[in-house]
Short mmCIF file of C-alpha atoms in Angstrom, two decimals:
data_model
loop_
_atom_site.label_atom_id
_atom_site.label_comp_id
_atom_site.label_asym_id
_atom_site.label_seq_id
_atom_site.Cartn_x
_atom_site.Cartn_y
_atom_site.Cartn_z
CA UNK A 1 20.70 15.40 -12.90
CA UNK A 2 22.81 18.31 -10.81
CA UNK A 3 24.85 17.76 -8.11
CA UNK A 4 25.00 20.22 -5.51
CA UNK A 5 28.83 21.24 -4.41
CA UNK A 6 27.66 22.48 -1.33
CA UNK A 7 25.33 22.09 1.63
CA UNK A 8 22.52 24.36 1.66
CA UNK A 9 22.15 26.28 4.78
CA UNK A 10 18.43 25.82 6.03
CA UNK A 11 16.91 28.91 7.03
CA UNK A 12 14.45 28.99 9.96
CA UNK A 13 10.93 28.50 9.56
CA UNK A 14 8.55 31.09 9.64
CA UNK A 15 5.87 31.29 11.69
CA UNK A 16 2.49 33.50 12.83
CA UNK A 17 4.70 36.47 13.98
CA UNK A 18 7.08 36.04 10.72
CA UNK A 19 7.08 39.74 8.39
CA UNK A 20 4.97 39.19 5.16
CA UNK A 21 7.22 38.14 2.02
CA UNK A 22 7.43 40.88 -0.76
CA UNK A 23 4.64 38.69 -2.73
CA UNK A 24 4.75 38.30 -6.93
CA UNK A 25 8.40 40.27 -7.18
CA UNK A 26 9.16 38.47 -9.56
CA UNK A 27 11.28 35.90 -7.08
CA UNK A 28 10.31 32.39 -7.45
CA UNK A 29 8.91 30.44 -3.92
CA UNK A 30 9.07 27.26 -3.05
CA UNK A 31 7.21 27.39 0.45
CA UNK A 32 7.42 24.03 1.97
CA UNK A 33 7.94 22.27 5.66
CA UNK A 34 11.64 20.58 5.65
CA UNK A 35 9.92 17.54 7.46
CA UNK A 36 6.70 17.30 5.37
CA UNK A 37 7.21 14.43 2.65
CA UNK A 38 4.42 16.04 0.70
CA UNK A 39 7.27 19.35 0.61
CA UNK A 40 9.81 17.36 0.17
CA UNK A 41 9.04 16.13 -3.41
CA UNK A 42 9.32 19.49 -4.50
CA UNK A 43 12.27 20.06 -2.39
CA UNK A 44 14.05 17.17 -4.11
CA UNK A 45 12.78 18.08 -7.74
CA UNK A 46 14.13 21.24 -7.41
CA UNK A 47 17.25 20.06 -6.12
CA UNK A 48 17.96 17.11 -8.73
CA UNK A 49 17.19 20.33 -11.49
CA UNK A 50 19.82 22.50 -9.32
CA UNK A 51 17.63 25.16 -9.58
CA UNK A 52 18.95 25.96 -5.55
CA UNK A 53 19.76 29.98 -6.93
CA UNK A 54 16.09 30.69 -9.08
CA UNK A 55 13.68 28.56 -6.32
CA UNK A 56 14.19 29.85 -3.19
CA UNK A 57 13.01 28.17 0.03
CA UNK A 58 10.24 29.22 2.29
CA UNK A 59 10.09 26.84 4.93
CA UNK A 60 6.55 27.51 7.35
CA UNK A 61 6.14 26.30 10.52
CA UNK A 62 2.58 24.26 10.35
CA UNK A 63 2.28 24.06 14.13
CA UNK A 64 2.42 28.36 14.01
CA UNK A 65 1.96 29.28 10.68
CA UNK A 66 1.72 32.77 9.34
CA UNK A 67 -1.78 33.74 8.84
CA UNK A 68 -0.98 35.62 5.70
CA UNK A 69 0.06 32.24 4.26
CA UNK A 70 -3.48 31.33 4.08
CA UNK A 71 -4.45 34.82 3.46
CA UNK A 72 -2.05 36.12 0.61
CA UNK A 73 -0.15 32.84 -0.84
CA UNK A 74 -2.36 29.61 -0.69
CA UNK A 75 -5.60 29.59 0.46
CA UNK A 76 -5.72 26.01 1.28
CA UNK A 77 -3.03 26.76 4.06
CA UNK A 78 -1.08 23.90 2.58
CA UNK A 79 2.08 22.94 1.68
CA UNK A 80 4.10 22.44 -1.07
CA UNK A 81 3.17 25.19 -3.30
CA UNK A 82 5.20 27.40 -5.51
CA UNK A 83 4.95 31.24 -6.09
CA UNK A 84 5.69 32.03 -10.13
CA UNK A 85 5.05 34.00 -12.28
CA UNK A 86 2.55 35.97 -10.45
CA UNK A 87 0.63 32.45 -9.72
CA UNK A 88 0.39 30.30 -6.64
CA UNK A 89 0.24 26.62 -7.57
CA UNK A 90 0.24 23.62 -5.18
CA UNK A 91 -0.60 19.88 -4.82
CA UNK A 92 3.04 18.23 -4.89
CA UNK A 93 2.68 15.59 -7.73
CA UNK A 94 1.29 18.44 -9.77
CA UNK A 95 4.59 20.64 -8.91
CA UNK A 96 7.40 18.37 -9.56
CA UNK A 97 5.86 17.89 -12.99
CA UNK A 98 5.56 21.40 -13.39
CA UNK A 99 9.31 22.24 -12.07
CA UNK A 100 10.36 19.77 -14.18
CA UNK A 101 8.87 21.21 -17.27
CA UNK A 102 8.81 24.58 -16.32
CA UNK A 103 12.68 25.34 -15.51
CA UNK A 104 15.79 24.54 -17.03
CA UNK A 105 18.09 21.32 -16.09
CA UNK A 106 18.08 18.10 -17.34
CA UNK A 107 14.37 16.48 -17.72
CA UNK A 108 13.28 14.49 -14.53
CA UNK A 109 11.20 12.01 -17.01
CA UNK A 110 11.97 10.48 -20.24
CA UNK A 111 11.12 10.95 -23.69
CA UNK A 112 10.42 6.97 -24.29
CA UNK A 113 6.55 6.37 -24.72
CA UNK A 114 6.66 2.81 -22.75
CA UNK A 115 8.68 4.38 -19.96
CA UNK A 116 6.32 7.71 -19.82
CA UNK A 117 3.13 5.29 -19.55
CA UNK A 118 4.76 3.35 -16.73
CA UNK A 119 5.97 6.50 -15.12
CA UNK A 120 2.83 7.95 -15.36
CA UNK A 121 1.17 4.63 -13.44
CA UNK A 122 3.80 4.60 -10.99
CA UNK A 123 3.04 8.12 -10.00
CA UNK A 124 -0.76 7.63 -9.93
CA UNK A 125 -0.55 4.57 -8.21
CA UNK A 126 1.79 6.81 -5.02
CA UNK A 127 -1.75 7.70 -3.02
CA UNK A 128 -3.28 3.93 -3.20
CA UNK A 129 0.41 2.68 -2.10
CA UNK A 130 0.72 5.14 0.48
CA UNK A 131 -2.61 5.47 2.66
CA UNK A 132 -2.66 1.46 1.91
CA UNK A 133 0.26 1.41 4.61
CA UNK A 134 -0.54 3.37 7.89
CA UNK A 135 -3.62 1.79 8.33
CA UNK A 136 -1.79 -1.46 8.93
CA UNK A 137 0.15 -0.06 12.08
CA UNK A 138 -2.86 -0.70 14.35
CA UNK A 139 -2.94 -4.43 12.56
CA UNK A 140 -0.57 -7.19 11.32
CA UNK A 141 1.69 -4.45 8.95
CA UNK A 142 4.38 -6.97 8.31
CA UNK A 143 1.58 -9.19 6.25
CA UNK A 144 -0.51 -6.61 5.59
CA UNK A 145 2.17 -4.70 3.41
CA UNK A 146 3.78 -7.21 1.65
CA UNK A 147 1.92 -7.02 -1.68
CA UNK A 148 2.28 -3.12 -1.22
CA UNK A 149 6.32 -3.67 -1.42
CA UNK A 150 6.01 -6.34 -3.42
CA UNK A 151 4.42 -4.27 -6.27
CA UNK A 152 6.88 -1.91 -5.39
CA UNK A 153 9.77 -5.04 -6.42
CA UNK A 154 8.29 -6.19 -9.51
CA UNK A 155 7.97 -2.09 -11.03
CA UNK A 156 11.62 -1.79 -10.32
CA UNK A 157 12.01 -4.93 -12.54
CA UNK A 158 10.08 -3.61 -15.59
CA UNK A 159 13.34 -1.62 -16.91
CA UNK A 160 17.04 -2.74 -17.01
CA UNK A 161 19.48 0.14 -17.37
CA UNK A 162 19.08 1.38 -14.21
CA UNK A 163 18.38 0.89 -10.26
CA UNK A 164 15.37 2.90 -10.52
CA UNK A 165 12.06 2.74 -11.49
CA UNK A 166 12.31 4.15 -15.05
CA UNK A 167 15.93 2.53 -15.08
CA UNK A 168 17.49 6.39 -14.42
CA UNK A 169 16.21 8.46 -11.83
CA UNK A 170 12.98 10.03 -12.08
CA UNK A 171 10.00 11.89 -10.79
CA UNK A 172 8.11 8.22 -10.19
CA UNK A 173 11.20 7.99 -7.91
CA UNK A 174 10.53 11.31 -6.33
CA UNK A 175 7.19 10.51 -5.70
CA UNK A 176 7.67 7.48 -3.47
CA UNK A 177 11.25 8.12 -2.10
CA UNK A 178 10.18 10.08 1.03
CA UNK A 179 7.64 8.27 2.00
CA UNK A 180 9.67 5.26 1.83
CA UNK A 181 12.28 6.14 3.45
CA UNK A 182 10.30 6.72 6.67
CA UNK A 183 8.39 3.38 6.16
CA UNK A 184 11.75 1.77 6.30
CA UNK A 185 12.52 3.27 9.31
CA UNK A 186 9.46 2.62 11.09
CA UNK A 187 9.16 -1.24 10.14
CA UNK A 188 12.83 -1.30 11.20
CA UNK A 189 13.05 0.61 14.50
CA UNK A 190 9.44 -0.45 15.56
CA UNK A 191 7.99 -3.78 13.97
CA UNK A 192 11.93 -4.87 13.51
CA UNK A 193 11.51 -6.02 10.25
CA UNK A 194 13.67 -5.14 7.11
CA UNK A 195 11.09 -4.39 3.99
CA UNK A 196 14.36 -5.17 1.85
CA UNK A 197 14.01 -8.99 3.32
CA UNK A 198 13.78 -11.01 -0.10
CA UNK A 199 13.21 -7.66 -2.66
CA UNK A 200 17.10 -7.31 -3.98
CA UNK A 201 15.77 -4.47 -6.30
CA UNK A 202 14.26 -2.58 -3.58
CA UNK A 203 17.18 -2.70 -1.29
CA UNK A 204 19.65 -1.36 -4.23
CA UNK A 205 17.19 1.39 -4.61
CA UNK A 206 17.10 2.52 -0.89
CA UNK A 207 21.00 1.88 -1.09
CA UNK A 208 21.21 4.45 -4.23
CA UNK A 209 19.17 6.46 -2.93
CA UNK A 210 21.90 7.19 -0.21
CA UNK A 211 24.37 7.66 -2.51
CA UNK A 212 22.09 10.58 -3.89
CA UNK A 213 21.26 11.70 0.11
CA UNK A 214 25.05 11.81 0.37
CA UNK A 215 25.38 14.16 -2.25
CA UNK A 216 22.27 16.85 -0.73
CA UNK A 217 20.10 15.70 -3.82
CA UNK A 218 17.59 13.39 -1.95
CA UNK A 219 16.46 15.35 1.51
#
């Protein structure tokens, strides 16, 4: 996985009166939002590749967004998606995959069969995780979510050689890791409760994860 040596200046976003891009030039686009988690697995797959000088950054503005966006680059006025190779392709579980076999840097998923089927389940089990917890805000979350974390415990005890889910870092760790972070944060700053309480494997990843934050890997 590369480390970037430096900070990457973010640009501003673009919005409705924002200048057209110089579409299919032959320069690869990453348009994304920098707060949209969705975005930001792509953001983080392309990071962890170091592909930060052949994926350039388009960051929109979805509260003003250009209208030739919709128009000229994704019809489903969505983000992520990714310009290359004269192609427009979005849907962000579908794009880290596709970064990550698409463009040099070391692979984002292993080679070993058992720990490609878990990966794999992992990944399609991010949606049922994920719209299984906001729906517990209006309710009882702290109950409500504990099997949700507790799955999320027990997968990061299926593999040994590593804090994360496929024992090294992976895209079944991109796939979760934004989302989590802000569930942390919420069930911290608003329920005050610590989803860490009594999962030791979950708090080392959140704590790794950090590490990798630190190092402008992890957004």
């Amino acid at each position: 996985m590369a480390t970037p040596s430096v900070l990457e200046v973010r640009t501003p976003a673009l919005t409705s009166i924002s200048e057209p891009l110089p579409f299919f030039d032959g320069t690869t686009r990453l348009y994304i939002c920098y707060l949209c988690p969705f975005a930001q697995r792509a953001w983080i797959t392309r990071n962890c590749k170091g592909l930060q000088d052949k994926i350039e950054l388009v960051p929109i503005d979805l509260k003003n967004r250009p209208a030739w966006y919709k128009e000229k680059v994704y019809p489903t006025n969505k983000v992520p998606s990714l310009e290359h190779n004269s192609k427009v392709l979005g849907e962000s579980l579908d794009l880290i995959r596709y970064i990550d076999a698409n463009f040099e840097g070391a692979p984002l998923f292993p080679t070993d069969p058992a720990k490609r089927e878990f990966g794999e389940q992992l990944i399609s089990h991010v949606d049922t995780f994920t719209s299984g917890i906001y729906p517990t805000f209006k309710g009882d979350p702290i109950q409500q979510t504990s099997a949700a974390f507790d799955y999320l415990e027990n997968a990061l005890g299926k593999f040994d050689d590593g804090p994360f889910f496929l024992g090294q870092f992976s895209l079944a760790d991109i796939a979760y890791v934004s989302f989590l972070e802000r569930f942390q944060i919420v069930f911290s700053e608003i329920f005050k409760h610590d989803i860490t309480a009594g999962r030791p494997k979950l708090a080392t990843w959140i704590q790794v994860r950090s590490s990798l934050q630190s190092k402008n890997i992890v957004i």
